[in-house]
Coordinates of C-alpha atoms in Angstrom, one line a residue:
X1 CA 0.0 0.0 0.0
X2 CA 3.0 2.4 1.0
X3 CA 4.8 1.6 -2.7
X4 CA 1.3 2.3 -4.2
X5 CA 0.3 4.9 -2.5
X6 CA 3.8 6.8 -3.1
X7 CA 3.5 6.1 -6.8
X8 CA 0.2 7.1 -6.6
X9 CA 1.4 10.4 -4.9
X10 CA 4.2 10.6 -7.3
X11 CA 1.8 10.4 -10.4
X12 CA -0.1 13.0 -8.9
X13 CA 2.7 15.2 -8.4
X14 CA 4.0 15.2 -12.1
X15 CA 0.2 15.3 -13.5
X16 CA -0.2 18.5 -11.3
X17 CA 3.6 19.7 -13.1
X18 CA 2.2 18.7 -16.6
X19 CA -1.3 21.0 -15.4
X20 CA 0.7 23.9 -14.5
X21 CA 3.5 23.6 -17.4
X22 CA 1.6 21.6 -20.3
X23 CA -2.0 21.3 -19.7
X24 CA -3.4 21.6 -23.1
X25 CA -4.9 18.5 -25.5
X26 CA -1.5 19.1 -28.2
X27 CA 1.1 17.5 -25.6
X28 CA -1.7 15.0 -23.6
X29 CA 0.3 12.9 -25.8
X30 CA 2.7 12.1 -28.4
X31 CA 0.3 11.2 -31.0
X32 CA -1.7 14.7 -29.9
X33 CA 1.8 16.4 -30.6
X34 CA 2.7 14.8 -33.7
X35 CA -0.4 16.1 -35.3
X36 CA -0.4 19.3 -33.7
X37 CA 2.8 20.0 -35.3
X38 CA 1.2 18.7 -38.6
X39 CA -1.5 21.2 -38.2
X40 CA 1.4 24.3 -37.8
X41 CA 0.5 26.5 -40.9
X42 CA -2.9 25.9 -40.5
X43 CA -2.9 26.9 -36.6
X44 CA -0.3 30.0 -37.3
X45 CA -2.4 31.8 -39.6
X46 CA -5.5 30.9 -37.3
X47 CA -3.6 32.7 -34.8
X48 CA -2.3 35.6 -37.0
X49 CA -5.6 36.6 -38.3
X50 CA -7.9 35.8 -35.2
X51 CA -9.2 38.7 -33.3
X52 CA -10.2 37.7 -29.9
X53 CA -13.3 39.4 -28.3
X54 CA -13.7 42.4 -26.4
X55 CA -15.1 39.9 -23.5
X56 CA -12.2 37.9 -23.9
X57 CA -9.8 40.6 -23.5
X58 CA -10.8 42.3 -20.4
X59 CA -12.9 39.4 -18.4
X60 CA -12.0 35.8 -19.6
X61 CA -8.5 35.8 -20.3
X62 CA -7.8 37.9 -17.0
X63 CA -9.4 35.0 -15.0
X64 CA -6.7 32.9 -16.4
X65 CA -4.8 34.2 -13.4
X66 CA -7.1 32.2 -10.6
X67 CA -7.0 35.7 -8.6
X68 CA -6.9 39.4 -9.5
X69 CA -4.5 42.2 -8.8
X70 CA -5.1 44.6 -6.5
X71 CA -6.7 47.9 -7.7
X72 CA -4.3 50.5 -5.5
X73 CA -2.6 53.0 -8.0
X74 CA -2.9 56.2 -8.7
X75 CA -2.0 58.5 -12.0
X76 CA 0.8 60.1 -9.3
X77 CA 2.0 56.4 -8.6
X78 CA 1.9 56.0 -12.2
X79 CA 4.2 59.1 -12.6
X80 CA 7.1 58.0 -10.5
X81 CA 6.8 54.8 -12.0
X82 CA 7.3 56.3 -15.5
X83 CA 10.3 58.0 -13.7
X84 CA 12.0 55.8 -11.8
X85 CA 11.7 52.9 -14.9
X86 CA 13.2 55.5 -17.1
X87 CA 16.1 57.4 -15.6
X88 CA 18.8 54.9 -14.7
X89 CA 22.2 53.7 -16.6
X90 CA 21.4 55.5 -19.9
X91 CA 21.8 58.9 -19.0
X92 CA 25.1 58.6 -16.6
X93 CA 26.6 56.2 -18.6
X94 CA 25.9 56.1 -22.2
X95 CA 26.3 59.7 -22.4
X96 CA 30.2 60.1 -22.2
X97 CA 30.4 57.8 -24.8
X98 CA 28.1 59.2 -27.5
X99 CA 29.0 62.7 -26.4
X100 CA 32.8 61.6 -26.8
X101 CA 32.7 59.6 -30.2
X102 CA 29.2 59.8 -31.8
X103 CA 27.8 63.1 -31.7
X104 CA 29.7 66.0 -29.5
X105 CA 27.8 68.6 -28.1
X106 CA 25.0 67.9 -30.7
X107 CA 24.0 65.0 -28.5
X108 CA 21.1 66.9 -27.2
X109 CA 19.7 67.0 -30.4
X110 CA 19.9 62.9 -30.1
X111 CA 18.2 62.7 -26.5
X112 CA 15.3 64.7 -28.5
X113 CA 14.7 62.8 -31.6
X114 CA 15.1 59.3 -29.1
X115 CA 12.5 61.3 -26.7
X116 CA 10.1 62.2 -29.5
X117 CA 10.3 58.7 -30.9
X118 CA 9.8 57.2 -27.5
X119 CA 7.0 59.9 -26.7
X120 CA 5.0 58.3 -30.1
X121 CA 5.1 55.0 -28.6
X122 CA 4.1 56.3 -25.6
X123 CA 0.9 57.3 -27.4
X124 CA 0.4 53.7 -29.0
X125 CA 0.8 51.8 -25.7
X126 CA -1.3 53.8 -23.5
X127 CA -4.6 53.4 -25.8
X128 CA -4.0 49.4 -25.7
X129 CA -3.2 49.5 -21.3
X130 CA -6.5 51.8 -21.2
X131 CA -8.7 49.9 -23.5
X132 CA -7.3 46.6 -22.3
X133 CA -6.8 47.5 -18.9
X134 CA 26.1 49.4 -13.1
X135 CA 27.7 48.2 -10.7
X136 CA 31.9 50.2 -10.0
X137 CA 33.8 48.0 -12.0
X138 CA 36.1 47.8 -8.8
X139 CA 33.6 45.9 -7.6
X140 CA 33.8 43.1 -10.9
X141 CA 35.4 40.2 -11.2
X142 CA 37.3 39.8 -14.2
X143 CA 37.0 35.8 -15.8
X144 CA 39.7 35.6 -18.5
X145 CA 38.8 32.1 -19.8
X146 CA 35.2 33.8 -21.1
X147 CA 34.6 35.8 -24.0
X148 CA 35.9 39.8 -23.5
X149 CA 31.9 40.9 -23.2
X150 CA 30.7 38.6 -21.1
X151 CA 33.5 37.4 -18.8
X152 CA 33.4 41.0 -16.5
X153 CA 31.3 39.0 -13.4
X154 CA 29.0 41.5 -11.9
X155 CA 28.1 39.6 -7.9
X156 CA 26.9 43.4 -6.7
X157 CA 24.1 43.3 -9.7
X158 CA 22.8 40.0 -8.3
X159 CA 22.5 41.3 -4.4
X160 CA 20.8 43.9 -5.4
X161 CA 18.2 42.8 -7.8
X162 CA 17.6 39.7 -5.0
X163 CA 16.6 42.6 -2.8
X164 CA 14.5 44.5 -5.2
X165 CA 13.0 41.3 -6.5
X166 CA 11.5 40.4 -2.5
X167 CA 10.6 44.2 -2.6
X168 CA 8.6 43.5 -5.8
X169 CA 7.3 40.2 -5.0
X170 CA 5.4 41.1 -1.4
X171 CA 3.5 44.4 -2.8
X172 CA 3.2 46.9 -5.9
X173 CA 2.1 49.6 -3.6
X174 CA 5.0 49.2 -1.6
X175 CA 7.1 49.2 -4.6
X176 CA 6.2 52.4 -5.3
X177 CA 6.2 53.8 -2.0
X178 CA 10.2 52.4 -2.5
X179 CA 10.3 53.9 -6.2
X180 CA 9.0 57.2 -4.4
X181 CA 11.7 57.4 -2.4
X182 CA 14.3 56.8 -4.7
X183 CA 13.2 58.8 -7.2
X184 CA 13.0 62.2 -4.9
X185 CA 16.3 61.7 -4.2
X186 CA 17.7 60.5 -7.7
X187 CA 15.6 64.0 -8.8
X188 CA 17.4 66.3 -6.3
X189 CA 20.5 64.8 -7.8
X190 CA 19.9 65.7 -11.0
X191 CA 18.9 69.4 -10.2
X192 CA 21.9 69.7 -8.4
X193 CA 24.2 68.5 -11.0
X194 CA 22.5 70.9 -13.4
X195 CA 22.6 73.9 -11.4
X196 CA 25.9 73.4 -10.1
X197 CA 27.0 72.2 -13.5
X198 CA 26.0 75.3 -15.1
X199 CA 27.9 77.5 -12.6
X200 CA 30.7 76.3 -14.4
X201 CA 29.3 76.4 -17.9
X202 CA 32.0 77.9 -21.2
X203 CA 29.6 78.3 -24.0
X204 CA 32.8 77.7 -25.8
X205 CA 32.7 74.3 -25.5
X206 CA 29.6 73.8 -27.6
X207 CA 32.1 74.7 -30.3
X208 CA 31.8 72.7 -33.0
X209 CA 28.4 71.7 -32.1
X210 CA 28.0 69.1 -34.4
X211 CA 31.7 67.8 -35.5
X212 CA 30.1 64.2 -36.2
X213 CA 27.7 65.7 -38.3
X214 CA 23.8 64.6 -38.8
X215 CA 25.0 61.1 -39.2
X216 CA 26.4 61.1 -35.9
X217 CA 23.3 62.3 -33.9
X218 CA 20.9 59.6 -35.7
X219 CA 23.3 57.1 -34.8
X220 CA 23.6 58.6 -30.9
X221 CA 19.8 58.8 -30.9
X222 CA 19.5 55.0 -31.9
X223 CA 21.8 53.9 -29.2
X224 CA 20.6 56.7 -26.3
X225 CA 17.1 55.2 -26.7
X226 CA 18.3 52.5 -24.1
X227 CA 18.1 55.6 -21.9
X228 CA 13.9 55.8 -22.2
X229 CA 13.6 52.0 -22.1
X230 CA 11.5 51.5 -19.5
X231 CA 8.5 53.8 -19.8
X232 CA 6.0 50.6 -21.1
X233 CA 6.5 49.1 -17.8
X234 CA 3.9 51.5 -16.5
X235 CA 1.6 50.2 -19.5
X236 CA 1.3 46.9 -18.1
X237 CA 0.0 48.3 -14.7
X238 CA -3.3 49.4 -15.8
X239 CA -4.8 46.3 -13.9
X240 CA -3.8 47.7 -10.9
X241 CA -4.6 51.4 -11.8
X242 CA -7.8 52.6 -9.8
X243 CA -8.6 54.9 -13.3
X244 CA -7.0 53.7 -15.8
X245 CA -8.4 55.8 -18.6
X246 CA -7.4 58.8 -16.6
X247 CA -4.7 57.4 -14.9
X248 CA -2.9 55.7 -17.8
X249 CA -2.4 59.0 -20.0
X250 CA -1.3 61.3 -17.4
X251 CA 1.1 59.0 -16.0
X252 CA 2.9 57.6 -19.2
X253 CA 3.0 61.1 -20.8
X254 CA 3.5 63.2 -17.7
X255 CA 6.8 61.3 -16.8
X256 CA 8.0 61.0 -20.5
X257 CA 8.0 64.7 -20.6
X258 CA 9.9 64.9 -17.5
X259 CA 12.7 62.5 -18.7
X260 CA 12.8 63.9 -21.8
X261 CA 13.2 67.8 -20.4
X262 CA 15.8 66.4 -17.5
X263 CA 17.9 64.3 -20.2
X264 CA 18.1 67.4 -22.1
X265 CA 19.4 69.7 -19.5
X266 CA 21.7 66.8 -18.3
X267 CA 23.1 66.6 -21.9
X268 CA 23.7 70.6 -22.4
X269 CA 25.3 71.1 -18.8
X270 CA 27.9 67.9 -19.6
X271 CA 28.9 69.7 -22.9
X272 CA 28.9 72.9 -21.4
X273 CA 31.4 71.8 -18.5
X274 CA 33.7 70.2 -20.8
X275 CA 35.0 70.2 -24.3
X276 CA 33.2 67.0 -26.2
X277 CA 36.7 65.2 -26.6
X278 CA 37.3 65.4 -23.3
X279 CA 34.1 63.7 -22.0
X280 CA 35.3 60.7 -19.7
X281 CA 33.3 57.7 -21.5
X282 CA 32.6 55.5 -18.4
X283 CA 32.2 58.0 -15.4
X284 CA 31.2 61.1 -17.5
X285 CA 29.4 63.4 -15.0
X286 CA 32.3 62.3 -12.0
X287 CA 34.9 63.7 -14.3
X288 CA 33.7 66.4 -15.0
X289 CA 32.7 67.9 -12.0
X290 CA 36.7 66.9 -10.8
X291 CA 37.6 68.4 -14.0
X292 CA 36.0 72.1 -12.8
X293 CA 37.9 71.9 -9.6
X294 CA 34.0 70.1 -7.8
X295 CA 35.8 66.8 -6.4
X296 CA 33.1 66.6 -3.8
X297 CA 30.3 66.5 -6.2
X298 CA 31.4 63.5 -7.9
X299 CA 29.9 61.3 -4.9
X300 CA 26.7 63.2 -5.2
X301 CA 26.4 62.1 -8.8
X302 CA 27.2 58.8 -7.3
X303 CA 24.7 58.6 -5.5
X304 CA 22.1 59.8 -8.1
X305 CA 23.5 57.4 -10.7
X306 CA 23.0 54.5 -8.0
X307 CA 19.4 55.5 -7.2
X308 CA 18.4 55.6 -10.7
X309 CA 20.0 52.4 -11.3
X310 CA 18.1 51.1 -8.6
X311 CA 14.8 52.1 -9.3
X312 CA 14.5 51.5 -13.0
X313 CA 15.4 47.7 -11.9
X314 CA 12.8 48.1 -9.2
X315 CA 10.2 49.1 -12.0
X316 CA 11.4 46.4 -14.2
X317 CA 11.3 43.7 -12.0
X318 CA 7.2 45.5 -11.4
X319 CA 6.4 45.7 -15.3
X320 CA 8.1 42.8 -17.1
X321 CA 7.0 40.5 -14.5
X322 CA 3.5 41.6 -15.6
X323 CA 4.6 41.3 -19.2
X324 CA 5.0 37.7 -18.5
X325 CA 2.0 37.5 -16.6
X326 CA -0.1 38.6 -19.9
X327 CA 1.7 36.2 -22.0
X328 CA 1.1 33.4 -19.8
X329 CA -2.6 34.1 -19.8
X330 CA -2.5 33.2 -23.8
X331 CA -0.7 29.9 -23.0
X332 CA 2.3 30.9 -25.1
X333 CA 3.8 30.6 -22.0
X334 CA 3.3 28.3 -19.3
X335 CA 0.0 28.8 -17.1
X336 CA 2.1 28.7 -13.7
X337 CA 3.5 32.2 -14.5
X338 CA 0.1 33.4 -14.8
X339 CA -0.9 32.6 -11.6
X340 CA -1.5 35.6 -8.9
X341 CA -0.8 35.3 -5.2
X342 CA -4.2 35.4 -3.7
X343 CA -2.6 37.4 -0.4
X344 CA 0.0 39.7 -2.0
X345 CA -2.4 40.1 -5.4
X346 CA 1.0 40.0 -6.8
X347 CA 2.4 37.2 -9.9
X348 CA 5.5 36.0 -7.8
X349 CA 5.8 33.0 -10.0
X350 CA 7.1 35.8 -13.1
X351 CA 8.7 37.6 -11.3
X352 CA 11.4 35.2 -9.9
X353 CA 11.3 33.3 -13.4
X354 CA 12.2 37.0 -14.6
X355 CA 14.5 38.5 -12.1
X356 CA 16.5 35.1 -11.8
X357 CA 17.0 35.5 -16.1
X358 CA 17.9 39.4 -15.1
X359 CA 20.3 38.3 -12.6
X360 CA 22.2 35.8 -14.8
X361 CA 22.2 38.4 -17.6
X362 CA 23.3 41.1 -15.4
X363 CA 26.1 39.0 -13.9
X364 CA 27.9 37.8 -17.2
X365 CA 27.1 40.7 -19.7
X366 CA 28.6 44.5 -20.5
X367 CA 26.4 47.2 -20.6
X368 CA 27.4 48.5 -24.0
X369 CA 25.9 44.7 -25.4
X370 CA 22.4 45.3 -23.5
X371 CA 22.2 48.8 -24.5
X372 CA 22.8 47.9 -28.3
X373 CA 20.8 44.7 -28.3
X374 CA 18.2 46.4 -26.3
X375 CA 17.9 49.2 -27.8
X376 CA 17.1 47.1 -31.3
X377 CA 14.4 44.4 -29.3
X378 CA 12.7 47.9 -27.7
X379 CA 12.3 49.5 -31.3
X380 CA 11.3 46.3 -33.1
X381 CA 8.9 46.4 -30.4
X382 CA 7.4 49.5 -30.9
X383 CA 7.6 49.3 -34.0
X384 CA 4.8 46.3 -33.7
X385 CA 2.8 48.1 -31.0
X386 CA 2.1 51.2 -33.6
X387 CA 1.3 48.3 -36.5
X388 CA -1.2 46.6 -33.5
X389 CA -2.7 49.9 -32.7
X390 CA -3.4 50.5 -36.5
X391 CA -4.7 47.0 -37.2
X392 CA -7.0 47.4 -34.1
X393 CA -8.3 50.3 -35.3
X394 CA -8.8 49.5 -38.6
X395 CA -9.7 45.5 -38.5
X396 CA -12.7 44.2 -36.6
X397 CA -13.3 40.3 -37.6
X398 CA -16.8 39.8 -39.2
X399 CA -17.2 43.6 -39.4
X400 CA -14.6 44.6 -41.6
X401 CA -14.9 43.5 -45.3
X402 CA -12.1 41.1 -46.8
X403 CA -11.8 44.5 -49.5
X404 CA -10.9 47.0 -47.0
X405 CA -8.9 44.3 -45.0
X406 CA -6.6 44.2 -48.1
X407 CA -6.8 47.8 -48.5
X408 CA -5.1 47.6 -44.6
X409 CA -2.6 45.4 -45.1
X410 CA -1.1 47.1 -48.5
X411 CA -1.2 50.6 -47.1
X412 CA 0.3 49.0 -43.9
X413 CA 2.9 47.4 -46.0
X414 CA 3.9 50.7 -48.0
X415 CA 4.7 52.6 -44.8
X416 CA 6.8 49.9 -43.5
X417 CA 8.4 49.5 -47.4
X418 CA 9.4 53.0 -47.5
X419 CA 10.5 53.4 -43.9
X420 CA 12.9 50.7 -44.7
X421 CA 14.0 52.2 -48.0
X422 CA 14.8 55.7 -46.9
X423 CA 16.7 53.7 -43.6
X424 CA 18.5 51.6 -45.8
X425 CA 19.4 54.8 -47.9
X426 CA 20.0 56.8 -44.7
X427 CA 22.9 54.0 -43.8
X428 CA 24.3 53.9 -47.5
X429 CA 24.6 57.1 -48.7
X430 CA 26.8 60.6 -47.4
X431 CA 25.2 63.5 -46.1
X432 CA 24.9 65.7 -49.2
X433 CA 22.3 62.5 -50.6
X434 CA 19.1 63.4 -50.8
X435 CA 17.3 62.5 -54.0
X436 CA 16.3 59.0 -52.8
X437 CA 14.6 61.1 -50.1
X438 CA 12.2 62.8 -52.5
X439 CA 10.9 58.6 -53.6
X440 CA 10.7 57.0 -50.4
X441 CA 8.9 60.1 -48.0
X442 CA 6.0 60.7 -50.6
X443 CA 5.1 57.2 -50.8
X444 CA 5.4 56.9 -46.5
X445 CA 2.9 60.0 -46.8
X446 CA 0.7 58.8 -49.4
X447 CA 0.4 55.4 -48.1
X448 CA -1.1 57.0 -44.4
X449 CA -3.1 59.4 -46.3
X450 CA -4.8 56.8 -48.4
X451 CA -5.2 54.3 -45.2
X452 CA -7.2 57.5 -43.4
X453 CA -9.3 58.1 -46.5
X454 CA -9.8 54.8 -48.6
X455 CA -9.4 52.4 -45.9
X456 CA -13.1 52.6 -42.9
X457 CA -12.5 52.6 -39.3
X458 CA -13.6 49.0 -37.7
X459 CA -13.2 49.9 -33.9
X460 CA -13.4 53.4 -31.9
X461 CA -11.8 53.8 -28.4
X462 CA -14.0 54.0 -25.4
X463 CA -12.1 55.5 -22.9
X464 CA -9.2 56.9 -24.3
X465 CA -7.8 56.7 -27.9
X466 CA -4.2 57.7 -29.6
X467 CA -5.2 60.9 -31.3
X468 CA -4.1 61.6 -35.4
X469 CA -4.6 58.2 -36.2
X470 CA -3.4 56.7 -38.7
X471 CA -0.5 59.7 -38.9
X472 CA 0.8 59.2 -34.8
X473 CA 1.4 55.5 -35.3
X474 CA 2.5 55.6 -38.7
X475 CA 5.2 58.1 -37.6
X476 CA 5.8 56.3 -34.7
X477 CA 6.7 53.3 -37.6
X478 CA 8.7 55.6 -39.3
X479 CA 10.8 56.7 -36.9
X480 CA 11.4 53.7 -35.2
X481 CA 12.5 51.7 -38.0
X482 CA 15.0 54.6 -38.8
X483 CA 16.7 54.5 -35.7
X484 CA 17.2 50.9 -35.7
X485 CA 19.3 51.2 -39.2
X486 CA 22.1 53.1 -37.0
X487 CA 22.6 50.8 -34.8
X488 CA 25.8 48.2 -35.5
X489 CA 25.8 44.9 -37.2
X490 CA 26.9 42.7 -34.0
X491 CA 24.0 44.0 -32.0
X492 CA 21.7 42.6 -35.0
X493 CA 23.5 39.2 -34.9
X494 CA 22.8 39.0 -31.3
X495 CA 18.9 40.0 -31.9
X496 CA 18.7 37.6 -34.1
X497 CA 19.9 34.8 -32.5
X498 CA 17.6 35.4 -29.6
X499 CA 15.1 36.2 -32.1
X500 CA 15.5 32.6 -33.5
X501 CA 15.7 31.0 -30.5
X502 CA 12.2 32.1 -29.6
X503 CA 10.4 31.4 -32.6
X504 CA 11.9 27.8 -32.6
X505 CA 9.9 27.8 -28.9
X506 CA 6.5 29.4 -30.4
X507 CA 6.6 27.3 -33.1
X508 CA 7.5 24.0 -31.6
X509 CA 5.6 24.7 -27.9
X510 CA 3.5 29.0 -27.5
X511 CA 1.9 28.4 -30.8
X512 CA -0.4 25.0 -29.8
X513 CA -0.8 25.9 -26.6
X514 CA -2.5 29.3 -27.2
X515 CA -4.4 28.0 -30.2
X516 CA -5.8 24.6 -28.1
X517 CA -6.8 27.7 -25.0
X518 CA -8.4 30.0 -27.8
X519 CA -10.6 27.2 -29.0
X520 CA -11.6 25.9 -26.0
X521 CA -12.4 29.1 -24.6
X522 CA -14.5 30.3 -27.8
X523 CA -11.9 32.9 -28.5
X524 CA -11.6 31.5 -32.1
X525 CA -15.3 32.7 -32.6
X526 CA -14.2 36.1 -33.4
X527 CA -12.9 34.9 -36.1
X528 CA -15.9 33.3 -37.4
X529 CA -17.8 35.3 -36.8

């Protein structure tokens, strides 16, 4: 009875794994697999043309979760969110660098064009969360037996993301009564480095202003963007939002504003204090300050630089463990990191899935490889939320005719035809080449002027909609898929090997599960319908 009993208890144990991991009908079996794979195209265009519900979205595939986030923030929560996920390593580190090599003094004109293409993705994800609500290198440990990028071991980055992961995992609210904190004082650290910076301030030193010339600042802007990744983590907190279609807006757009102005004045008080080439590329705001005779204030900026470090992981470890938490809802990741704990009305399960990946990333890799690599996933994704937001808008199954639907898709594929052409152009050609320019921008503006007049809207907002549609997101398209053409060839490689990597997993594992979910859930009616 004992042997039975414990094989008995044993079989229950890996049938309640298989529930949490791999519950649905395409892996019940290997005969079930076999012809799920079979059924791949078939199931992959179900998938890419399927529209799921209204219902769906906001009530059934929220239950996925077994229990529901709390409902505690506020649009000033929201705000310091935006904040604290934002201003981190990007603006004290990568700086020096482009301000050094890339761009010179003309580097402010790179935080704006990377702040206005951030700010038109900002637009695009807050209609879809309202509608659907460094270490010191003294401090590394150097491996020489592992590649140069990877083998500079980082323990400090593990500590502290442990910490902030327990911070993360027992309460959002007291997250950002943390990220409140933090971010007061990482914002008295930046008003003092610009008021005492521009004490010391040589207007000479913005001369020449742009010795890199324009190619230089679209490049700078491509890699600065790392320094606004972040802002979408505040996106995937409209569950929690008291008001989200009032929260939402105020929050993404008030904060992005904020970065965006502060980045600026950071950017003209660095070149100000010091002539471009002699911009330390690692420590850039220390040096300069001892540069100008300010020793002292070198361990203020310290302190800023670890306070925003601090809280943008804090805020990470918040938003991409709900990021997770969505996916896992659609099956295309397993159901277990869906699940929300009932007393904390927090998803622990993603967020130590996510901060352990974090950790192991943060421990092995260079900044400079993230920022790069990052910068590309961030823009490609972006680049998708402005497509979703036009497709939304503009394709409702069984409402919009299979006519205008192919009206959609070719004015959708003309804007993303020539943003690619005038990037690829942009990369190819010298500065004094213009007259591919005069091809490739008409069509971009006839193809969104003939989607706003030829093509009918399917879907209106209810509570709060990206205004100038189609021309916001087709901008935001634009603009995105510009950047990405200056950023280097290794960091493409990288993307896409990890690229490959997970489309191997959807293809082979996300793909059945969510299609085996949607049916059984009705989902697949929309489509039908």
């Amino acid at each position: 009875m004992e042997v039975g009993s414990a094989a008995g208890g044993e079989s229950g144990i890996n049938r309640s794994l298989k529930d949490d991991f791999l519950p649905e009908e395409s892996f019940r079996s290997m005969g079930n697999y076999v012809k799920a794979l079979s059924e791949t195209p078939h199931r992959f265009m179900d998938r890419l043309l399927t529209r799921s519900l209204e219902t769906a979205e906001l009530h059934e595939i929220k239950a996925r979760s077994n229990h529901e986030m709390k409902k505690n923030l506020t649009w000033w929560d929201l705000i310091w969110f935006g904040i604290g996920a934002v201003v981190g390593a990007g603006i004290f580190v990568l700086t020096g660098l482009q301000a050094n090599e890339v761009a010179g003094p003309a580097i402010i004109l790179s935080y704006v064009i990377s702040g206005v293409s951030a700010m038109l993705s900002v637009f695009c994800y807050t209609e879809f969360a309202v509608e659907i609500p460094v270490a010191a290198n003294d401090f590394r440990i150097n491996v020489t037996s592992l590649l140069h990028d990877y083998g500079h071991l980082d323990p400090i980055a593990v500590v502290v993301i442990t910490v902030i992961g327990i911070v993360a995992i027992l309460s959002t609210k007291g997250s950002s009564r943390l990220n409140y904190i933090s971010s007061i004082v990482h914002i008295a650290v930046i008003l003092f480095i610009i008021i005492a910076g521009f004490t010391k301030a040589d207007t000479k030193n913005y001369t020449p202003f742009a010795p890199f010339g324009v190619h230089g600042i679209f490049k700078s802007s491509a890699v600065l963007f790392f320094a606004y990744v972040g802002f979408d983590a505040v996106s995937t907190m409209a569950e929690e939002t008291k008001n989200p279609a009032r929260d939402i807006p105020i929050g993404l757009v008030g904060s992005m504003t904020i970065v965006t102005v502060a980045y600026c004045l950071l950017a003209i008080t660095l070149c100000l204090m010091q002539p471009y080439p002699q911009i330390d590329q690692d420590a850039p705001f220390p040096v300069a300050f001892e540069a100008v005779g300010m020793n002292w204030a070198k361990y203020i900026v310290a302190l800023g630089a670890l306070e925003g470090m601090t809280t943008a992981l804090l805020v990470s470890a918040v938003g991409q463990a709900r990021y997770l938490t969505h996916i896992a809802r659609t099956r295309m990741m397993p159901h277990w990191l869906a699940q929300i704990n009932p007393k904390t009305g927090t998803p622990i399960n993603a967020t130590i899935v996510m901060l352990a990946a974090t950790a192991i990333i943060a421990f092995f890799t260079q900044l400079d490889i993230l920022a790069n690599l990052l910068s590309i996933s961030t823009l490609f994704i972006f680049m998708l939320v402005a497509i979703a937001l036009l497709v939304r808008r503009y394709y409702v199954s069984g409402v919009t005719t299979p006519a205008d639907r192919n009206k959609l898709i070719i004015c959708i594929a003309f804007i993303l035809g020539s943003s690619a052409a005038t990037t690829a152009y942009w990369a190819l050609s010298s500065d004094n080449e213009w007259i591919a320019y005069v091809i490739t921008a008409p069509i971009w503006f006839l193809a969104t002027l003939a989607l706003q007049l030829i093509v009918p809207k399917a879907r209106t907002p209810k509570l709060w909609g990206v205004p100038l549609v189609p021309w916001l997101p087709s901008a935001s398209i634009a603009i995105n898929i510009f950047l990405l053409g200056s950023i280097d060839r290794a960091s493409f490689i990288r993307f896409a090997v990890w690229t490959a990597i997970l489309l191997i997993y959807y293809f082979l594992v996300g793909l059945h599960a969510s299609y085996d979910t949607a049916k059984g859930h009705g989902e697949n009616q929309a489509a039908e319908g």
